[in-house]
CSV table of C-alpha atoms in Angstrom, one decimal:
chain,number,residue,atom,x,y,z
A,195,MET,CA,-1.6,0.3,-48.9
A,196,GLY,CA,1.8,1.1,-48.9
A,197,LYS,CA,3.4,0.1,-45.4
A,198,GLY,CA,4.0,3.3,-44.0
A,199,GLU,CA,0.3,3.3,-43.7
A,200,GLU,CA,-0.3,-0.1,-42.2
A,201,LEU,CA,2.5,1.4,-39.2
A,202,THR,CA,-0.1,4.1,-38.7
A,203,THR,CA,-3.1,2.2,-38.4
A,204,THR,CA,-1.8,-0.8,-37.2
A,205,LYS,CA,-3.4,-1.8,-33.5
A,206,TYR,CA,-3.0,-5.9,-33.2
A,207,LEU,CA,-1.0,-8.4,-35.1
A,208,ILE,CA,-1.8,-11.5,-35.1
A,209,HIS,CA,0.4,-14.7,-34.7
A,210,ALA,CA,-0.4,-18.0,-36.5
A,211,GLN,CA,1.8,-21.0,-36.9
A,212,ILE,CA,1.2,-23.0,-40.1
A,213,THR,CA,2.1,-27.0,-40.9
A,214,ALA,CA,1.6,-28.3,-44.5
A,215,ASN,CA,1.5,-31.8,-45.2
A,216,GLY,CA,3.5,-31.2,-48.5
A,217,ILE,CA,5.5,-28.6,-50.1
A,218,VAL,CA,3.4,-25.0,-50.5
A,219,GLU,CA,4.8,-21.2,-51.2
A,220,LYS,CA,3.7,-18.1,-50.1
A,221,PRO,CA,0.9,-17.5,-52.2
A,222,ASP,CA,-0.8,-20.8,-51.6
A,223,VAL,CA,-1.4,-19.9,-48.2
A,224,VAL,CA,-2.2,-16.4,-49.0
A,225,GLY,CA,-4.6,-17.9,-50.9
A,226,ALA,CA,-5.9,-20.5,-48.5
A,227,VAL,CA,-6.4,-17.7,-46.1
A,228,PHE,CA,-8.7,-15.6,-48.6
A,229,GLY,CA,-10.4,-18.3,-50.1
A,230,GLN,CA,-11.6,-21.0,-47.1
A,231,THR,CA,-12.5,-18.3,-44.6
A,232,GLU,CA,-14.6,-16.2,-47.2
A,233,GLY,CA,-18.6,-16.6,-46.7
A,234,LEU,CA,-17.5,-17.9,-43.1
A,235,LEU,CA,-18.1,-14.5,-41.2
A,236,SER,CA,-20.5,-12.0,-41.4
A,237,ASN,CA,-20.0,-9.6,-45.2
A,238,ASP,CA,-18.0,-7.1,-42.2
A,239,LEU,CA,-15.6,-9.5,-41.4
A,240,ASP,CA,-14.7,-10.7,-44.7
A,241,LEU,CA,-11.1,-10.2,-45.0
A,242,ARG,CA,-11.3,-9.5,-49.4
A,243,GLU,CA,-13.4,-6.3,-47.6
A,244,LEU,CA,-11.6,-5.8,-44.5
A,245,GLN,CA,-8.2,-5.6,-46.8
A,246,ARG,CA,-9.8,-3.4,-49.3
A,247,THR,CA,-10.7,-0.8,-47.1
A,248,GLY,CA,-7.9,-1.0,-45.1
A,249,ARG,CA,-8.7,-2.6,-41.6
A,250,ILE,CA,-6.0,-5.4,-42.4
A,251,GLY,CA,-3.0,-5.0,-43.8
A,252,ARG,CA,-0.7,-7.0,-46.1
A,253,ILE,CA,-0.7,-10.6,-44.6
A,254,GLN,CA,2.6,-11.4,-44.3
A,255,VAL,CA,3.7,-15.1,-44.9
A,256,ASN,CA,7.4,-16.9,-43.9
A,257,ILE,CA,7.3,-20.6,-44.7
A,258,HIS,CA,9.9,-23.1,-45.3
A,259,SER,CA,10.1,-26.3,-46.4
A,260,ASN,CA,12.0,-29.4,-44.9
A,261,SER,CA,11.6,-33.6,-45.7
A,262,GLY,CA,8.0,-32.6,-47.6
A,263,ARG,CA,6.9,-30.9,-45.0
A,264,ALA,CA,5.9,-27.2,-44.8
A,265,LYS,CA,6.1,-24.9,-41.9
A,266,GLY,CA,6.2,-21.3,-40.7
A,267,GLU,CA,4.5,-18.1,-39.6
A,268,ILE,CA,1.3,-16.2,-40.6
A,269,VAL,CA,1.2,-12.6,-39.1
A,270,ILE,CA,-1.9,-10.0,-40.3
A,271,PRO,CA,-1.7,-6.5,-39.4
A,272,SER,CA,-5.7,-5.5,-38.1
A,273,SER,CA,-6.7,-2.0,-37.0
A,274,LEU,CA,-10.3,-3.7,-35.8
A,275,ASP,CA,-11.3,-3.1,-32.6
A,276,ARG,CA,-10.4,-5.6,-29.9
A,277,VAL,CA,-13.7,-8.5,-30.2
A,278,GLU,CA,-13.2,-8.3,-34.3
A,279,THR,CA,-9.5,-9.2,-34.4
A,280,ALA,CA,-10.1,-12.3,-31.7
A,281,ILE,CA,-13.0,-13.7,-34.2
A,282,LEU,CA,-10.2,-12.8,-37.1
A,283,ALA,CA,-8.0,-14.9,-35.5
A,284,ALA,CA,-10.1,-17.8,-34.5
A,285,SER,CA,-11.4,-18.0,-37.8
A,286,LEU,CA,-7.5,-18.8,-39.4
A,287,GLU,CA,-7.4,-22.0,-37.5
A,288,THR,CA,-10.9,-23.4,-39.4
A,289,ILE,CA,-8.4,-23.8,-42.6
A,290,ASN,CA,-8.1,-27.5,-43.4
A,291,ARG,CA,-6.2,-27.3,-46.8
A,292,VAL,CA,-3.5,-25.0,-48.6
A,293,GLY,CA,-2.7,-25.9,-52.1
A,294,PRO,CA,-2.9,-29.5,-52.7
A,295,CYS,CA,-1.8,-30.5,-49.3
A,296,GLU,CA,-3.6,-31.1,-45.8
A,297,ALA,CA,-2.6,-28.0,-43.2
A,298,GLU,CA,-2.9,-26.9,-39.9
A,299,ILE,CA,-3.2,-23.5,-38.9
A,300,ARG,CA,-3.2,-22.4,-35.0
A,301,THR,CA,-3.3,-18.4,-33.8
A,302,THR,CA,-0.5,-18.2,-31.2
A,303,LYS,CA,-1.0,-14.7,-30.2
A,304,VAL,CA,-2.3,-11.6,-30.8
A,305,GLU,CA,-0.2,-8.6,-29.9
A,306,ASP,CA,-0.9,-4.8,-28.7
A,307,VAL,CA,1.4,-2.8,-31.0
A,308,ARG,CA,0.2,0.2,-29.0
A,309,ALA,CA,1.2,-1.9,-25.4
A,310,VAL,CA,4.5,-2.4,-27.1
A,311,LYS,CA,4.8,1.2,-28.6
A,312,ARG,CA,4.0,2.6,-25.4
A,313,GLU,CA,6.7,0.6,-23.3
A,314,GLN,CA,9.7,1.6,-26.0
A,315,VAL,CA,8.2,5.2,-25.3
A,316,VAL,CA,8.7,3.9,-20.9
A,317,ASN,CA,12.4,2.8,-21.9
A,318,ARG,CA,13.3,6.1,-24.0
A,319,ALA,CA,11.9,7.9,-21.1
A,320,LYS,CA,13.8,6.3,-19.4
A,321,GLU,CA,17.2,7.0,-21.0
A,322,ILE,CA,16.5,10.6,-21.5
A,323,TYR,CA,15.9,11.1,-18.3
A,324,LYS,CA,19.0,9.7,-17.4
A,325,LYS,CA,21.6,11.4,-19.4
A,326,MET,CA,19.4,14.6,-18.7
A,327,VAL,CA,20.3,14.2,-14.6
A,328,GLU,CA,23.4,13.2,-15.4
A,329,SER,CA,23.8,16.4,-16.9
A,330,VAL,CA,22.6,18.2,-14.4
A,331,GLY,CA,25.9,19.8,-13.1
A,332,PRO,CA,26.2,21.5,-9.5
A,333,THR,CA,25.3,25.2,-10.5
A,334,SER,CA,21.6,23.6,-12.1
A,335,MET,CA,21.5,22.0,-8.9
A,336,ARG,CA,21.5,25.2,-6.7
A,337,MET,CA,19.1,26.8,-9.3
A,338,ILE,CA,16.3,24.0,-8.8
A,339,GLU,CA,17.0,24.4,-5.1
A,340,GLU,CA,16.5,27.7,-5.1
A,341,VAL,CA,13.4,27.4,-7.6
A,342,ARG,CA,12.2,25.2,-4.9
A,343,GLU,CA,13.2,26.7,-1.7
A,344,ALA,CA,11.4,29.9,-3.7
A,345,MET,CA,7.9,28.5,-3.7
A,346,ARG,CA,7.5,27.1,-0.4
A,347,VAL,CA,8.4,30.9,0.9
A,348,HIS,CA,5.7,31.1,-1.5
A,349,GLU,CA,3.5,29.5,0.4
A,350,ILE,CA,4.2,30.3,3.5
A,351,SER,CA,1.6,32.4,6.2
A,352,GLU,CA,1.4,34.4,9.1
A,353,TYR,CA,0.0,34.0,12.2
A,354,GLY,CA,-1.4,36.1,14.7
A,355,GLU,CA,-0.5,39.6,15.7
A,356,ASP,CA,3.4,38.4,16.1
A,357,ARG,CA,2.9,37.5,13.0
A,358,LEU,CA,4.6,33.9,13.0
A,359,PRO,CA,5.7,31.8,10.6
A,360,ALA,CA,3.5,29.3,9.8
A,361,GLY,CA,1.8,26.2,6.9
A,362,PRO,CA,-1.1,27.8,5.6
A,363,SER,CA,-3.2,25.3,7.3
A,364,ILE,CA,-3.0,26.9,10.5
A,365,HIS,CA,-6.1,28.4,10.4
A,366,THR,CA,-8.1,25.9,9.3
A,367,SER,CA,-6.6,22.6,10.7
A,368,ASP,CA,-8.4,21.0,13.4
A,369,ALA,CA,-4.3,19.7,14.5
A,370,ILE,CA,-1.5,21.5,14.9
A,371,ILE,CA,2.1,20.9,14.9
A,372,VAL,CA,3.9,23.7,16.9
A,373,VAL,CA,7.6,24.5,16.2
A,374,GLU,CA,11.1,26.4,16.7
A,375,GLY,CA,11.5,28.4,14.1
A,376,ARG,CA,10.8,29.7,10.7
A,377,SER,CA,13.2,27.2,9.1
A,378,ASP,CA,11.5,24.4,10.1
A,379,VAL,CA,8.0,25.4,8.9
A,380,LEU,CA,9.7,26.0,5.3
A,381,ASN,CA,11.3,22.1,6.0
A,382,LEU,CA,7.9,20.6,7.3
A,383,LEU,CA,6.2,22.4,4.0
A,384,LYS,CA,8.5,20.8,1.0
A,385,TYR,CA,7.3,17.2,3.3
A,386,GLY,CA,3.4,18.7,2.6
A,387,ILE,CA,3.2,18.8,5.8
A,388,LYS,CA,1.1,22.4,6.3
A,389,ASN,CA,-0.7,22.6,9.8
A,390,THR,CA,2.7,24.1,11.3
A,391,VAL,CA,3.5,27.4,13.8
A,392,ALA,CA,6.8,28.6,14.7
A,393,VAL,CA,7.0,29.9,18.1
A,394,GLU,CA,10.2,32.5,16.9
A,395,GLY,CA,12.8,32.1,20.0
A,396,VAL,CA,13.1,30.6,23.0
A,397,SER,CA,9.9,33.1,24.7
A,398,VAL,CA,6.8,31.3,23.1
A,399,PRO,CA,4.2,34.3,22.3
A,400,ARG,CA,0.6,34.2,23.8
A,401,SER,CA,-0.9,33.6,21.1
A,402,ILE,CA,0.5,30.0,20.9
A,403,GLY,CA,-0.6,29.2,24.2
A,404,GLU,CA,-4.3,30.4,23.7
A,405,LEU,CA,-4.2,28.9,19.8
A,406,SER,CA,-2.7,25.2,21.8
A,407,LYS,CA,-6.4,25.3,24.2
A,408,LYS,CA,-8.2,25.6,21.1
A,409,ARG,CA,-6.7,22.8,19.2
A,410,THR,CA,-5.1,19.3,18.9
A,411,THR,CA,-1.6,20.3,19.8
A,412,THR,CA,1.8,18.5,19.0
A,413,ALA,CA,5.1,20.2,20.0
A,414,PHE,CA,7.8,18.9,17.5
A,415,VAL,CA,11.3,20.5,18.8
A,416,ASP,CA,14.8,19.8,18.2
A,417,GLY,CA,16.6,16.8,20.1
A,418,ASP,CA,19.4,20.0,21.8
A,419,ARG,CA,18.9,21.9,24.9
A,420,GLY,CA,17.4,24.6,22.7
A,421,GLY,CA,14.5,22.1,22.1
A,422,GLU,CA,14.3,21.2,26.1
A,423,LEU,CA,13.9,24.5,27.0
A,424,ILE,CA,11.2,25.7,24.4
A,425,LEU,CA,8.9,22.7,25.4
A,426,LYS,CA,9.5,23.6,29.2
A,427,GLU,CA,7.9,27.3,28.6
A,428,LEU,CA,5.5,25.7,26.1
A,429,LEU,CA,4.0,23.1,28.6
A,430,GLN,CA,4.0,26.6,31.4
A,431,ILE,CA,1.6,28.7,29.0
A,432,GLY,CA,-0.5,26.1,26.6
A,433,GLU,CA,-1.9,22.9,27.0
A,434,VAL,CA,-0.7,20.4,24.7
A,435,ASP,CA,-1.5,17.0,23.6
A,436,TYR,CA,1.2,15.3,22.5
A,437,ILE,CA,5.2,15.8,22.3
A,438,THR,CA,7.9,14.3,20.1
A,439,ARG,CA,11.4,15.9,18.8
A,440,ALA,CA,14.4,15.2,16.6
A,441,PRO,CA,16.9,12.9,17.1
A,442,LYS,CA,19.3,13.8,19.7
A,443,GLY,CA,22.0,16.5,18.5
A,444,LYS,CA,19.4,17.4,14.9
A,445,GLU,CA,17.6,20.0,14.2
A,446,VAL,CA,14.0,20.6,12.9
A,447,GLU,CA,14.8,22.3,10.3
A,448,ASP,CA,17.8,19.4,9.0
A,449,LEU,CA,15.4,16.4,8.7
A,450,GLU,CA,14.8,14.3,5.4
A,451,LYS,CA,11.6,13.4,5.2
A,452,ASP,CA,12.2,9.4,6.3
A,453,GLU,CA,12.6,10.9,10.4
A,454,VAL,CA,10.2,13.6,9.8
A,455,LEU,CA,7.3,10.6,9.0
A,456,VAL,CA,8.8,8.7,12.0
A,457,ALA,CA,9.5,11.5,14.7
A,458,LEU,CA,5.7,12.2,13.7
A,459,ARG,CA,4.2,8.7,13.7
A,460,ASP,CA,6.3,8.1,17.2
A,461,LYS,CA,5.4,10.9,19.0
A,462,VAL,CA,3.7,10.0,22.6
A,463,PRO,CA,0.6,11.8,24.7
A,464,THR,CA,2.6,14.3,27.4
A,465,ALA,CA,1.1,12.7,30.3
A,466,GLN,CA,3.2,9.9,29.3
A,467,PHE,CA,6.6,12.0,28.0
A,468,LEU,CA,6.5,13.5,31.6
A,469,ALA,CA,6.2,10.0,32.7
A,470,THR,CA,9.5,9.4,31.8
A,471,THR,CA,11.3,12.7,31.7
A,472,ASN,CA,12.2,15.5,34.8
A,473,ILE,CA,12.3,18.1,32.1
A,474,LEU,CA,8.6,20.4,34.4
A,475,ASN,CA,11.5,19.1,37.4
A,476,GLU,CA,12.8,23.0,38.3
A,477,SER,CA,9.6,25.0,37.7
A,478,GLY,CA,6.6,22.1,38.1
A,479,GLY,CA,4.1,20.8,36.2
A,480,GLY,CA,0.9,21.9,37.5
A,481,ASN,CA,-0.8,24.4,35.3
A,482,HIS,CA,-0.2,22.2,32.1
A,483,LYS,CA,-2.2,19.4,34.1
A,484,LYS,CA,-4.5,21.5,35.8
A,485,ASP,CA,-5.3,23.2,32.1
A,486,ASN,CA,-5.4,19.7,30.3
A,487,SER,CA,-8.2,19.1,32.9
A,488,HIS,CA,-10.2,21.7,31.9
A,489,LYS,CA,-10.0,21.4,28.6
A,490,HIS,CA,-11.4,18.2,28.9
A,491,ASN,CA,-14.3,19.3,30.4
A,492,ARG,CA,-14.7,21.8,27.4
A,493,ARG,CA,-14.3,19.0,25.4
A,494,ASN,CA,-16.6,17.1,26.4
A,495,GLN,CA,-19.1,19.6,27.1
A,496,LYS,CA,-19.1,20.3,23.7
A,497,TYR,CA,-19.1,16.7,22.3
A,498,ASN,CA,-21.8,15.1,24.7
A,499,ARG,CA,-24.8,13.4,22.5
A,500,HIS,CA,-26.9,14.2,25.7
A,501,GLY,CA,-25.8,17.4,26.4
A,502,LYS,CA,-24.7,17.1,30.0
A,503,GLN,CA,-20.8,17.2,31.4
A,504,GLN,CA,-18.9,14.5,31.7
A,505,ALA,CA,-17.1,13.6,34.8
A,506,ALA,CA,-13.2,14.5,33.8
A,507,LYS,CA,-10.8,11.7,33.6
A,508,GLU,CA,-7.7,10.8,34.8
A,509,PRO,CA,-4.8,13.2,33.7
A,510,GLU,CA,-3.4,9.7,31.8
A,511,HIS,CA,-6.8,9.2,29.2
A,512,GLU,CA,-7.2,13.1,28.6
A,513,VAL,CA,-5.1,12.7,25.5
A,514,GLU,CA,-6.8,10.3,24.4
A,515,ASP,CA,-10.6,11.1,25.0
A,516,ASP,CA,-9.4,14.2,23.7
A,517,GLU,CA,-8.6,12.5,20.4
A,518,VAL,CA,-12.1,11.1,20.6
A,519,SER,CA,-14.0,14.1,20.5
A,520,LEU,CA,-12.5,15.0,18.2
A,521,MET,CA,-12.7,12.7,14.9
A,522,LYS,CA,-16.3,12.0,16.1
A,523,ASP,CA,-16.5,15.9,15.5
A,524,MET,CA,-14.6,15.7,12.4
A,525,LEU,CA,-17.2,12.6,11.3
A,526,LYS,CA,-20.0,15.0,11.7
A,527,GLU,CA,-18.9,17.2,8.5
A,528,PHE,CA,-19.1,13.8,6.5
A,529,GLU,CA,-22.6,12.9,8.1
A,530,GLY,CA,-24.8,12.3,5.2
A,531,THR,CA,-22.5,12.6,1.8
A,532,GLY,CA,-21.9,9.0,1.3
A,533,SER,CA,-18.2,10.3,1.4
A,534,GLY,CA,-15.1,10.2,3.4
A,535,ALA,CA,-11.3,11.2,3.8
A,536,ILE,CA,-7.9,9.3,4.2
A,537,LEU,CA,-5.6,11.5,6.8
A,538,ASP,CA,-2.5,12.0,7.6
A,539,GLU,CA,-0.6,11.7,11.4
A,540,ALA,CA,-1.3,15.3,11.4
A,541,LEU,CA,-5.2,15.1,10.4
A,542,ASN,CA,-4.4,17.0,6.9
A,543,MET,CA,-6.8,15.1,4.3
A,544,THR,CA,-4.9,13.4,1.8
A,545,LYS,CA,-7.2,11.6,0.1
A,546,GLU,CA,-11.1,11.9,-0.8
A,547,VAL,CA,-13.0,8.9,-1.4
A,548,GLU,CA,-16.6,7.6,-1.8
A,549,VAL,CA,-17.7,5.1,0.9
A,550,GLU,CA,-19.0,2.7,-1.5
A,551,ASN,CA,-15.1,2.3,-2.6
A,552,ILE,CA,-14.2,2.6,0.4
A,553,TYR,CA,-12.5,-1.1,0.7
A,554,ASP,CA,-11.2,-0.5,-2.6
A,555,GLU,CA,-9.0,2.9,-1.4
A,556,ILE,CA,-7.6,1.4,1.9
A,557,LYS,CA,-6.6,-1.6,-0.2
A,558,ASN,CA,-4.7,0.6,-2.8
A,559,ILE,CA,-3.0,3.3,0.3
A,560,GLU,CA,0.1,4.2,-1.3
A,561,GLY,CA,2.8,5.6,1.6
A,562,THR,CA,1.8,6.2,4.9
A,563,ALA,CA,-2.1,6.8,6.9
A,564,ASP,CA,-2.7,7.2,10.4
A,565,THR,CA,-6.6,7.2,9.7
A,566,VAL,CA,-9.8,6.8,7.8
A,567,ILE,CA,-12.8,9.1,8.8
A,568,PHE,CA,-16.5,7.8,6.4
A,569,ASP,CA,-20.0,8.0,6.3
A,570,GLY,CA,-20.6,4.5,6.8
A,571,VAL,CA,-20.3,1.1,8.9
A,572,ILE,CA,-17.1,-0.4,9.9
A,573,SER,CA,-17.1,-4.2,9.0
A,574,GLN,CA,-14.4,-7.1,9.8
A,575,ARG,CA,-13.2,-7.0,5.7
A,576,LEU,CA,-12.5,-3.4,6.3
A,577,VAL,CA,-10.6,-3.5,9.5
A,578,ASP,CA,-8.8,-6.2,8.0
A,579,ALA,CA,-7.8,-4.4,5.2
A,580,ALA,CA,-7.2,-1.3,7.7
A,581,SER,CA,-4.6,-3.3,9.6
A,582,GLU,CA,-2.6,-4.8,6.9
A,583,LYS,CA,-2.0,-1.6,5.1
A,584,GLY,CA,-0.7,-0.3,9.3
A,585,ILE,CA,-3.4,2.1,9.4
A,586,LYS,CA,-4.0,3.2,13.2
A,587,LYS,CA,-7.5,4.7,13.6
A,588,LEU,CA,-10.7,3.8,11.6
A,589,VAL,CA,-13.6,6.2,12.3
A,590,ALA,CA,-17.2,5.9,11.8
A,591,PHE,CA,-21.0,6.3,12.4
A,592,LYS,CA,-21.5,2.3,13.4
A,593,SER,CA,-18.9,-0.9,13.0
A,594,MET,CA,-21.1,-4.5,12.8
A,595,ASN,CA,-20.1,-8.2,13.4
A,596,ILE,CA,-16.5,-7.4,14.3
A,597,VAL,CA,-15.2,-11.0,15.4
A,598,LYS,CA,-11.8,-10.4,15.1
A,599,LYS,CA,-10.0,-6.4,16.1
A,600,PRO,CA,-6.4,-6.1,15.6
A,601,GLN,CA,-4.9,-4.4,18.7
A,602,ASN,CA,-3.0,-2.0,15.6
A,603,VAL,CA,-6.6,-0.6,14.4
A,604,LYS,CA,-8.4,1.7,16.6
A,605,LEU,CA,-12.1,1.8,16.0
A,606,ILE,CA,-14.5,4.9,16.2
A,607,THR,CA,-17.5,4.9,16.1
A,608,VAL,CA,-20.6,7.7,18.0
A,609,ASN,CA,-22.3,4.9,20.5
């Protein structure tokens, strides 16, 4: 067999150390390897037959003598499977003589040639990519950004008679994010947030007001005076559940991904926001509170399992009650499926999961996740894993044996 052929078929390299009580040469070692393993294993693993059929390569021996003793290394290329290679490697250790001398052979390692090749490929790919990035000039970067922008524009949708700029999920998502303009929608699309709609001006369209009464609504406005004006208008004609703002002096369209995620994570219930600001002092906030009470009653009437209208809660509890009702309503879609979903803060599904793998799925979550909803039972083990991963809500049909409940995880069940 030629050397080039060996390299293309070799999967593993068996490395072994040899020591002998006397001076021995390479042919002595090779002869001992073939001779003393013959008949030890089945015919399928006979070294001579394996070498004849090309399943092991040429045995390489590097040996030297010093002070009447010989020491060296044996390397055997193998294209056998992992188990057969391991058996072959172990059989070398039965050799106790080389030529006229007592000897000992010890297998030191079995090297996966493919893993080494993969590592070389990865390292070389990193070098190539680095050179590619370094060679991209300002003109090329502008072209790349133009293409990305074109892709985002292609993805943008419209909502209502006013044809308002919106993300593609605006028609199907139970939760929406209201922003100021088209540029805000595009920027959030860039970060995978698709349930947005823009008011396009200080005067909020009536269609947005009506939509906010049907969906869980978050207002995400600029951190300037313009953002305050739009928020005031939206609070008067619509029903806003949560409010968040860009950092002071910044606009939503200019925010980096981390800033967007922090802003959405730190959204606050509208009642809490109004309690700490005087944004509605000039025009009063009565309409908003009244509207939210009606929405609360409607949702309770719709989702109460017994079909009875519940009494309206105090304003500060409304958002929480609406959230629980929404979660239970979403849970019904998973009933009997044996599956679930991981949701982001905007309640977009980032991954569908199987209930039987739910613990591993939670343990292996990468990045930010807000809610895990599934057709199953919440256990202490799941609660601990969710707390560790920063999950804020676990939603399932029931919970069992929850002894220790972390403060940062909310449990929502049908009961």
